[in-house]
PDB file of C-alpha atoms in Angstrom:
ATOM      1  CA  MET A1393      45.007  46.150  44.832  1.00  0.00           C
ATOM      2  CA  GLU A1394      48.156  45.832  42.771  1.00  0.00           C
ATOM      3  CA  LEU A1395      48.905  48.829  40.586  1.00  0.00           C
ATOM      4  CA  GLY A1396      49.766  48.833  36.909  1.00  0.00           C
ATOM      5  CA  TYR A1397      51.407  51.746  35.176  1.00  0.00           C
ATOM      6  CA  ASP A1398      52.060  52.709  31.577  1.00  0.00           C
ATOM      7  CA  SER A1399      55.700  53.144  32.549  1.00  0.00           C
ATOM      8  CA  ARG A1400      55.919  49.537  33.649  1.00  0.00           C
ATOM      9  CA  GLU A1401      54.199  48.363  30.471  1.00  0.00           C
ATOM     10  CA  ALA A1402      56.631  50.394  28.379  1.00  0.00           C
ATOM     11  CA  LEU A1403      59.516  48.791  30.227  1.00  0.00           C
ATOM     12  CA  CYS A1404      58.132  45.333  29.596  1.00  0.00           C
ATOM     13  CA  ARG A1405      57.580  46.018  25.893  1.00  0.00           C
ATOM     14  CA  THR A1406      61.295  46.691  25.480  1.00  0.00           C
ATOM     15  CA  ILE A1407      62.107  43.092  26.444  1.00  0.00           C
ATOM     16  CA  SER A1408      62.131  40.709  23.495  1.00  0.00           C
ATOM     17  CA  PRO A1409      61.417  36.998  24.017  1.00  0.00           C
ATOM     18  CA  GLY A1410      64.682  36.297  22.222  1.00  0.00           C
ATOM     19  CA  ASP A1411      66.816  38.332  24.596  1.00  0.00           C
ATOM     20  CA  ASP A1412      69.437  36.299  26.410  1.00  0.00           C
ATOM     21  CA  PHE A1413      68.316  36.671  30.005  1.00  0.00           C
ATOM     22  CA  MET A1414      69.215  34.208  32.738  1.00  0.00           C
ATOM     23  CA  THR A1415      65.765  32.620  32.912  1.00  0.00           C
ATOM     24  CA  GLN A1416      64.424  29.166  32.330  1.00  0.00           C
ATOM     25  CA  ASP A1417      63.246  28.469  28.796  1.00  0.00           C
ATOM     26  CA  SER A1418      59.655  28.222  29.994  1.00  0.00           C
ATOM     27  CA  GLU A1419      59.840  31.802  31.302  1.00  0.00           C
ATOM     28  CA  ARG A1420      61.438  33.464  28.272  1.00  0.00           C
ATOM     29  CA  GLU A1421      58.113  34.037  26.534  1.00  0.00           C
ATOM     30  CA  ASP A1422      56.891  36.023  29.546  1.00  0.00           C
ATOM     31  CA  PRO A1423      58.421  39.535  29.529  1.00  0.00           C
ATOM     32  CA  VAL A1424      57.749  40.093  33.236  1.00  0.00           C
ATOM     33  CA  ALA A1425      58.924  36.710  34.492  1.00  0.00           C
ATOM     34  CA  ASP A1426      62.075  38.249  35.957  1.00  0.00           C
ATOM     35  CA  LEU A1427      60.010  40.719  37.981  1.00  0.00           C
ATOM     36  CA  ARG A1428      57.480  38.467  39.693  1.00  0.00           C
ATOM     37  CA  PRO A1429      58.238  37.768  43.354  1.00  0.00           C
ATOM     38  CA  HIS A1430      59.269  34.317  44.477  1.00  0.00           C
ATOM     39  CA  TRP A1431      57.488  34.125  47.819  1.00  0.00           C
ATOM     40  CA  ASP A1432      59.265  30.921  48.786  1.00  0.00           C
ATOM     41  CA  SER A1433      62.593  32.782  48.608  1.00  0.00           C
ATOM     42  CA  CYS A1434      61.445  36.191  49.835  1.00  0.00           C
ATOM     43  CA  ALA A1435      62.761  38.190  52.801  1.00  0.00           C
ATOM     44  CA  LEU A1436      60.934  41.009  54.547  1.00  0.00           C
ATOM     45  CA  VAL A1437      63.052  44.170  54.945  1.00  0.00           C
ATOM     46  CA  VAL A1438      61.686  46.639  57.512  1.00  0.00           C
ATOM     47  CA  ILE A1439      63.184  50.125  57.206  1.00  0.00           C
ATOM     48  CA  ASP A1440      63.585  52.715  60.012  1.00  0.00           C
ATOM     49  CA  VAL A1441      60.532  51.763  62.055  1.00  0.00           C
ATOM     50  CA  GLN A1442      61.735  53.452  65.245  1.00  0.00           C
ATOM     51  CA  ARG A1443      59.917  55.388  67.935  1.00  0.00           C
ATOM     52  CA  ASP A1444      61.537  58.756  67.195  1.00  0.00           C
ATOM     53  CA  PHE A1445      59.992  58.638  63.714  1.00  0.00           C
ATOM     54  CA  LEU A1446      56.476  57.991  65.070  1.00  0.00           C
ATOM     55  CA  ASP A1447      53.914  60.542  66.224  1.00  0.00           C
ATOM     56  CA  GLY A1448      55.230  62.212  69.363  1.00  0.00           C
ATOM     57  CA  GLY A1449      58.824  61.216  68.621  1.00  0.00           C
ATOM     58  CA  ALA A1450      61.829  63.492  68.266  1.00  0.00           C
ATOM     59  CA  SER A1451      61.584  63.559  64.461  1.00  0.00           C
ATOM     60  CA  PRO A1452      58.135  62.271  63.439  1.00  0.00           C
ATOM     61  CA  VAL A1453      57.516  61.269  59.839  1.00  0.00           C
ATOM     62  CA  ALA A1454      53.883  61.797  58.890  1.00  0.00           C
ATOM     63  CA  GLY A1455      51.928  58.619  58.325  1.00  0.00           C
ATOM     64  CA  THR A1456      54.450  56.257  59.904  1.00  0.00           C
ATOM     65  CA  SER A1457      52.434  55.583  63.062  1.00  0.00           C
ATOM     66  CA  GLY A1458      49.455  54.710  60.899  1.00  0.00           C
ATOM     67  CA  VAL A1459      51.274  51.948  59.003  1.00  0.00           C
ATOM     68  CA  VAL A1460      52.907  50.323  62.044  1.00  0.00           C
ATOM     69  CA  PRO A1461      49.959  47.905  62.576  1.00  0.00           C
ATOM     70  CA  HIS A1462      50.238  46.767  58.951  1.00  0.00           C
ATOM     71  CA  ILE A1463      53.988  46.294  59.321  1.00  0.00           C
ATOM     72  CA  ALA A1464      53.447  44.307  62.527  1.00  0.00           C
ATOM     73  CA  THR A1465      50.971  42.080  60.669  1.00  0.00           C
ATOM     74  CA  LEU A1466      53.517  41.336  57.956  1.00  0.00           C
ATOM     75  CA  VAL A1467      56.283  40.653  60.476  1.00  0.00           C
ATOM     76  CA  SER A1468      54.040  38.168  62.291  1.00  0.00           C
ATOM     77  CA  ALA A1469      53.088  36.500  59.003  1.00  0.00           C
ATOM     78  CA  PHE A1470      56.701  36.146  57.872  1.00  0.00           C
ATOM     79  CA  ARG A1471      57.648  34.677  61.251  1.00  0.00           C
ATOM     80  CA  ALA A1472      54.791  32.176  61.018  1.00  0.00           C
ATOM     81  CA  ALA A1473      55.843  31.260  57.474  1.00  0.00           C
ATOM     82  CA  GLY A1474      59.461  30.760  58.530  1.00  0.00           C
ATOM     83  CA  ARG A1475      60.655  33.455  56.115  1.00  0.00           C
ATOM     84  CA  PRO A1476      63.662  35.703  56.903  1.00  0.00           C
ATOM     85  CA  ILE A1477      63.173  39.204  58.316  1.00  0.00           C
ATOM     86  CA  ALA A1478      65.704  42.044  58.417  1.00  0.00           C
ATOM     87  CA  HIS A1479      65.034  45.174  60.464  1.00  0.00           C
ATOM     88  CA  VAL A1480      67.295  48.007  59.312  1.00  0.00           C
ATOM     89  CA  VAL A1481      67.687  51.032  61.582  1.00  0.00           C
ATOM     90  CA  ARG A1482      69.392  54.392  61.938  1.00  0.00           C
ATOM     91  CA  LEU A1483      71.469  55.347  64.974  1.00  0.00           C
ATOM     92  CA  TYR A1484      72.671  58.949  65.291  1.00  0.00           C
ATOM     93  CA  GLN A1485      75.341  59.510  67.923  1.00  0.00           C
ATOM     94  CA  PRO A1486      74.801  63.042  69.347  1.00  0.00           C
ATOM     95  CA  GLY A1487      77.813  65.126  68.410  1.00  0.00           C
ATOM     96  CA  GLY A1488      78.824  62.681  65.697  1.00  0.00           C
ATOM     97  CA  THR A1489      79.302  63.240  61.978  1.00  0.00           C
ATOM     98  CA  ASP A1490      78.616  59.802  60.452  1.00  0.00           C
ATOM     99  CA  VAL A1491      75.202  61.082  59.457  1.00  0.00           C
ATOM    100  CA  ASP A1492      73.414  61.772  56.163  1.00  0.00           C
ATOM    101  CA  LEU A1493      74.053  65.338  55.034  1.00  0.00           C
ATOM    102  CA  PRO A1494      70.570  66.825  55.651  1.00  0.00           C
ATOM    103  CA  ARG A1495      70.802  65.978  59.374  1.00  0.00           C
ATOM    104  CA  ARG A1496      74.570  66.139  59.908  1.00  0.00           C
ATOM    105  CA  ALA A1497      74.828  69.685  61.289  1.00  0.00           C
ATOM    106  CA  MET A1498      71.871  69.139  63.603  1.00  0.00           C
ATOM    107  CA  VAL A1499      73.206  65.859  65.020  1.00  0.00           C
ATOM    108  CA  HIS A1500      76.742  67.231  65.266  1.00  0.00           C
ATOM    109  CA  ALA A1501      75.314  70.099  67.327  1.00  0.00           C
ATOM    110  CA  GLY A1502      73.904  67.577  69.794  1.00  0.00           C
ATOM    111  CA  ALA A1503      70.382  66.782  68.595  1.00  0.00           C
ATOM    112  CA  ARG A1504      69.088  63.498  69.995  1.00  0.00           C
ATOM    113  CA  ILE A1505      67.349  61.615  67.200  1.00  0.00           C
ATOM    114  CA  VAL A1506      67.387  57.794  67.368  1.00  0.00           C
ATOM    115  CA  ALA A1507      70.380  58.176  69.683  1.00  0.00           C
ATOM    116  CA  PRO A1508      72.063  54.843  70.535  1.00  0.00           C
ATOM    117  CA  GLY A1509      70.585  53.376  73.710  1.00  0.00           C
ATOM    118  CA  SER A1510      67.658  55.815  73.802  1.00  0.00           C
ATOM    119  CA  ALA A1511      64.000  54.862  73.920  1.00  0.00           C
ATOM    120  CA  GLY A1512      63.481  56.770  70.665  1.00  0.00           C
ATOM    121  CA  ALA A1513      65.899  54.521  68.796  1.00  0.00           C
ATOM    122  CA  GLU A1514      63.943  51.383  69.670  1.00  0.00           C
ATOM    123  CA  ILE A1515      61.613  49.540  67.322  1.00  0.00           C
ATOM    124  CA  PRO A1516      57.970  49.498  68.515  1.00  0.00           C
ATOM    125  CA  GLU A1517      57.258  46.356  70.532  1.00  0.00           C
ATOM    126  CA  SER A1518      54.401  45.367  68.232  1.00  0.00           C
ATOM    127  CA  VAL A1519      56.998  44.975  65.477  1.00  0.00           C
ATOM    128  CA  LEU A1520      59.983  43.749  67.530  1.00  0.00           C
ATOM    129  CA  PRO A1521      59.851  43.076  71.287  1.00  0.00           C
ATOM    130  CA  ALA A1522      63.662  42.764  71.580  1.00  0.00           C
ATOM    131  CA  ARG A1523      65.790  45.804  72.439  1.00  0.00           C
ATOM    132  CA  LEU A1524      68.539  46.967  70.136  1.00  0.00           C
ATOM    133  CA  ASP A1525      72.165  46.204  70.935  1.00  0.00           C
ATOM    134  CA  ALA A1526      73.496  49.590  69.830  1.00  0.00           C
ATOM    135  CA  ARG A1527      77.138  48.757  70.497  1.00  0.00           C
ATOM    136  CA  ALA A1528      77.058  45.645  68.322  1.00  0.00           C
ATOM    137  CA  LEU A1529      75.077  47.359  65.578  1.00  0.00           C
ATOM    138  CA  LEU A1530      77.396  50.371  65.408  1.00  0.00           C
ATOM    139  CA  SER A1531      80.371  48.035  65.110  1.00  0.00           C
ATOM    140  CA  GLY A1532      78.829  46.586  61.962  1.00  0.00           C
ATOM    141  CA  GLU A1533      77.500  43.365  63.440  1.00  0.00           C
ATOM    142  CA  ALA A1534      74.094  41.925  62.643  1.00  0.00           C
ATOM    143  CA  GLN A1535      72.005  41.511  65.795  1.00  0.00           C
ATOM    144  CA  PRO A1536      70.077  38.217  65.825  1.00  0.00           C
ATOM    145  CA  VAL A1537      66.629  38.696  67.389  1.00  0.00           C
ATOM    146  CA  GLY A1538      64.911  35.435  66.480  1.00  0.00           C
ATOM    147  CA  PRO A1539      65.040  32.480  64.090  1.00  0.00           C
ATOM    148  CA  GLY A1540      65.927  33.940  60.702  1.00  0.00           C
ATOM    149  CA  GLU A1541      65.425  37.472  62.040  1.00  0.00           C
ATOM    150  CA  VAL A1542      68.153  40.103  62.430  1.00  0.00           C
ATOM    151  CA  VAL A1543      68.748  43.828  62.839  1.00  0.00           C
ATOM    152  CA  PHE A1544      71.266  45.864  60.796  1.00  0.00           C
ATOM    153  CA  PHE A1545      72.445  49.445  61.310  1.00  0.00           C
ATOM    154  CA  LYS A1546      72.682  51.596  58.192  1.00  0.00           C
ATOM    155  CA  PRO A1547      74.431  54.983  58.302  1.00  0.00           C
ATOM    156  CA  ARG A1548      72.779  56.385  55.154  1.00  0.00           C
ATOM    157  CA  TRP A1549      69.644  55.962  53.030  1.00  0.00           C
ATOM    158  CA  SER A1550      69.976  52.481  51.570  1.00  0.00           C
ATOM    159  CA  ALA A1551      69.742  49.319  53.641  1.00  0.00           C
ATOM    160  CA  PHE A1552      72.562  47.941  51.461  1.00  0.00           C
ATOM    161  CA  TYR A1553      75.027  50.739  52.233  1.00  0.00           C
ATOM    162  CA  ARG A1554      77.778  49.596  54.639  1.00  0.00           C
ATOM    163  CA  THR A1555      75.659  46.728  55.935  1.00  0.00           C
ATOM    164  CA  GLY A1556      75.767  42.954  55.639  1.00  0.00           C
ATOM    165  CA  LEU A1557      72.272  42.801  54.166  1.00  0.00           C
ATOM    166  CA  GLU A1558      73.226  41.534  50.718  1.00  0.00           C
ATOM    167  CA  GLY A1559      75.359  38.696  52.060  1.00  0.00           C
ATOM    168  CA  TRP A1560      72.684  37.783  54.596  1.00  0.00           C
ATOM    169  CA  LEU A1561      70.044  37.612  51.858  1.00  0.00           C
ATOM    170  CA  HIS A1562      72.211  35.330  49.740  1.00  0.00           C
ATOM    171  CA  ALA A1563      73.061  33.160  52.758  1.00  0.00           C
ATOM    172  CA  ASN A1564      69.339  32.695  53.361  1.00  0.00           C
ATOM    173  CA  GLY A1565      68.656  31.794  49.731  1.00  0.00           C
ATOM    174  CA  CYS A1566      66.609  34.925  49.035  1.00  0.00           C
ATOM    175  CA  ASP A1567      66.143  36.341  45.547  1.00  0.00           C
ATOM    176  CA  THR A1568      63.142  38.533  46.428  1.00  0.00           C
ATOM    177  CA  VAL A1569      62.775  41.380  48.925  1.00  0.00           C
ATOM    178  CA  LEU A1570      59.554  42.866  50.262  1.00  0.00           C
ATOM    179  CA  VAL A1571      60.286  46.372  51.564  1.00  0.00           C
ATOM    180  CA  VAL A1572      58.155  48.181  54.139  1.00  0.00           C
ATOM    181  CA  GLY A1573      58.734  50.950  56.663  1.00  0.00           C
ATOM    182  CA  CYS A1574      59.279  54.656  57.125  1.00  0.00           C
ATOM    183  CA  ASN A1575      59.343  57.420  54.519  1.00  0.00           C
ATOM    184  CA  LEU A1576      59.127  55.942  51.021  1.00  0.00           C
ATOM    185  CA  PRO A1577      60.958  58.711  49.091  1.00  0.00           C
ATOM    186  CA  ASN A1578      64.086  58.315  51.200  1.00  0.00           C
ATOM    187  CA  CYS A1579      65.287  54.999  52.627  1.00  0.00           C
ATOM    188  CA  PRO A1580      62.736  52.503  51.233  1.00  0.00           C
ATOM    189  CA  ARG A1581      63.159  53.957  47.739  1.00  0.00           C
ATOM    190  CA  ALA A1582      66.967  53.914  47.944  1.00  0.00           C
ATOM    191  CA  THR A1583      66.833  50.338  49.204  1.00  0.00           C
ATOM    192  CA  LEU A1584      64.552  49.216  46.367  1.00  0.00           C
ATOM    193  CA  PHE A1585      66.803  50.787  43.736  1.00  0.00           C
ATOM    194  CA  ASP A1586      69.886  49.166  45.275  1.00  0.00           C
ATOM    195  CA  ALA A1587      68.104  45.807  45.519  1.00  0.00           C
ATOM    196  CA  SER A1588      67.152  46.013  41.845  1.00  0.00           C
ATOM    197  CA  GLU A1589      70.746  46.852  40.892  1.00  0.00           C
ATOM    198  CA  ARG A1590      71.761  43.636  42.658  1.00  0.00           C
ATOM    199  CA  ASP A1591      69.175  41.638  40.658  1.00  0.00           C
ATOM    200  CA  PHE A1592      66.827  40.976  43.546  1.00  0.00           C
ATOM    201  CA  ARG A1593      63.158  40.839  42.672  1.00  0.00           C
ATOM    202  CA  THR A1594      61.616  43.807  44.437  1.00  0.00           C
ATOM    203  CA  VAL A1595      58.214  44.247  46.058  1.00  0.00           C
ATOM    204  CA  LEU A1596      56.673  47.148  47.983  1.00  0.00           C
ATOM    205  CA  ALA A1597      53.596  46.865  50.197  1.00  0.00           C
ATOM    206  CA  GLN A1598      52.027  50.259  49.582  1.00  0.00           C
ATOM    207  CA  ASP A1599      49.912  50.214  52.757  1.00  0.00           C
ATOM    208  CA  ALA A1600      52.891  49.304  54.965  1.00  0.00           C
ATOM    209  CA  VAL A1601      55.103  52.280  54.071  1.00  0.00           C
ATOM    210  CA  SER A1602      54.710  55.957  54.957  1.00  0.00           C
ATOM    211  CA  GLN A1603      54.825  58.917  52.581  1.00  0.00           C
ATOM    212  CA  GLY A1604      53.683  56.966  49.549  1.00  0.00           C
ATOM    213  CA  THR A1605      52.026  58.813  46.666  1.00  0.00           C
ATOM    214  CA  GLN A1606      50.826  57.678  43.258  1.00  0.00           C
ATOM    215  CA  GLU A1607      53.743  59.471  41.595  1.00  0.00           C
ATOM    216  CA  ARG A1608      56.297  57.833  43.904  1.00  0.00           C
ATOM    217  CA  LEU A1609      54.760  54.403  43.387  1.00  0.00           C
ATOM    218  CA  ALA A1610      54.806  54.889  39.611  1.00  0.00           C
ATOM    219  CA  ASP A1611      58.471  55.869  39.804  1.00  0.00           C
ATOM    220  CA  LEU A1612      59.264  52.553  41.477  1.00  0.00           C
ATOM    221  CA  ALA A1613      57.021  50.534  39.181  1.00  0.00           C
ATOM    222  CA  SER A1614      58.979  51.924  36.234  1.00  0.00           C
ATOM    223  CA  ILE A1615      62.097  50.004  37.383  1.00  0.00           C
ATOM    224  CA  GLY A1616      60.155  46.797  37.937  1.00  0.00           C
ATOM    225  CA  VAL A1617      59.179  47.080  41.592  1.00  0.00           C
ATOM    226  CA  GLN A1618      55.983  45.112  42.139  1.00  0.00           C
ATOM    227  CA  ILE A1619      53.455  47.284  43.992  1.00  0.00           C
ATOM    228  CA  THR A1620      51.124  45.277  46.197  1.00  0.00           C
ATOM    229  CA  ASP A1621      49.390  45.479  49.580  1.00  0.00           C
ATOM    230  CA  VAL A1622      49.326  43.622  52.869  1.00  0.00           C
ATOM    231  CA  ALA A1623      46.248  41.546  52.035  1.00  0.00           C
ATOM    232  CA  ARG A1624      47.821  40.198  48.842  1.00  0.00           C
ATOM    233  CA  VAL A1625      51.067  39.378  50.626  1.00  0.00           C
ATOM    234  CA  LEU A1626      49.184  37.478  53.322  1.00  0.00           C
ATOM    235  CA  SER A1627      47.310  35.591  50.628  1.00  0.00           C
ATOM    236  CA  ALA A1628      50.543  34.666  48.862  1.00  0.00           C
ATOM    237  CA  LEU A1629      52.109  33.445  52.099  1.00  0.00           C
ATOM    238  CA  GLY A1630      48.964  31.455  52.847  1.00  0.00           C
ATOM    239  CA  GLU A1631      49.111  29.775  49.454  1.00  0.00           C
ATOM    240  CA  LEU A1632      52.776  29.017  50.024  1.00  0.00           C
ATOM    241  CA  GLY A1633      51.970  27.374  53.354  1.00  0.00           C
ATOM    242  CA  ALA A1634      49.136  25.345  51.829  1.00  0.00           C
ATOM    243  CA  THR A1635      51.426  24.135  49.059  1.00  0.00           C
ATOM    244  CA  ARG A1636      54.032  23.026  51.553  1.00  0.00           C
ATOM    245  CA  GLN A1637      51.443  21.169  53.619  1.00  0.00           C
ATOM    246  CA  GLY A1638      50.175  19.438  50.500  1.00  0.00           C
ATOM    247  CA  MET A1639      53.665  18.244  49.691  1.00  0.00           C
ATOM    248  CA  SER A1640      54.342  16.896  53.191  1.00  0.00           C
TER     249      SER A1640
END
């Protein structure tokens, strides 16, 4: 079920129909028109779904293993719909320092967490059967893994930080991002805020992200993130496919 929050309603009430937003005239009477996802120009962004963050991994994040099947379902649906998919991963070189501050001392001391080339750095096969090309990713390249599907390496929280994600989204004609993955208060949240700052329409599938709480979801809804679930996304993609078939 999609969630509604007083904070979102307060945000919407501050928008006057006369405000000069870059919307079509037919949308200007609708205060949330700029927030609704465009599924026909939506990309799926999968954050930090790597084995070391799953149960039994080197640095498990509670709840991540439980949402992997839902993430795999969305990945399969986006592939079937011909929509772009970006997997965004962390790679910590043992002994290195290009690491977020909370883990920097530990990794610099030699801790092996999502170490390049390790089994723990890989994405679960149910989500992505291809292996990561750590050398290419660390050099800043996007790794193609299928039609319209790539992997990016991010050195910090946001999937937009020192990556080619924004350019890739524009090149694929995307104005909407659906974010899923590991540990909502950290990387998914940072990614959603950065996406919103870049005027992308933002969507979060609450049952395909770990560490979600009502307070954290409300925080995101207050900046216009649309909170939904896997079933509703699948329904939207199904309607999109039916519309395309009807037009062919």
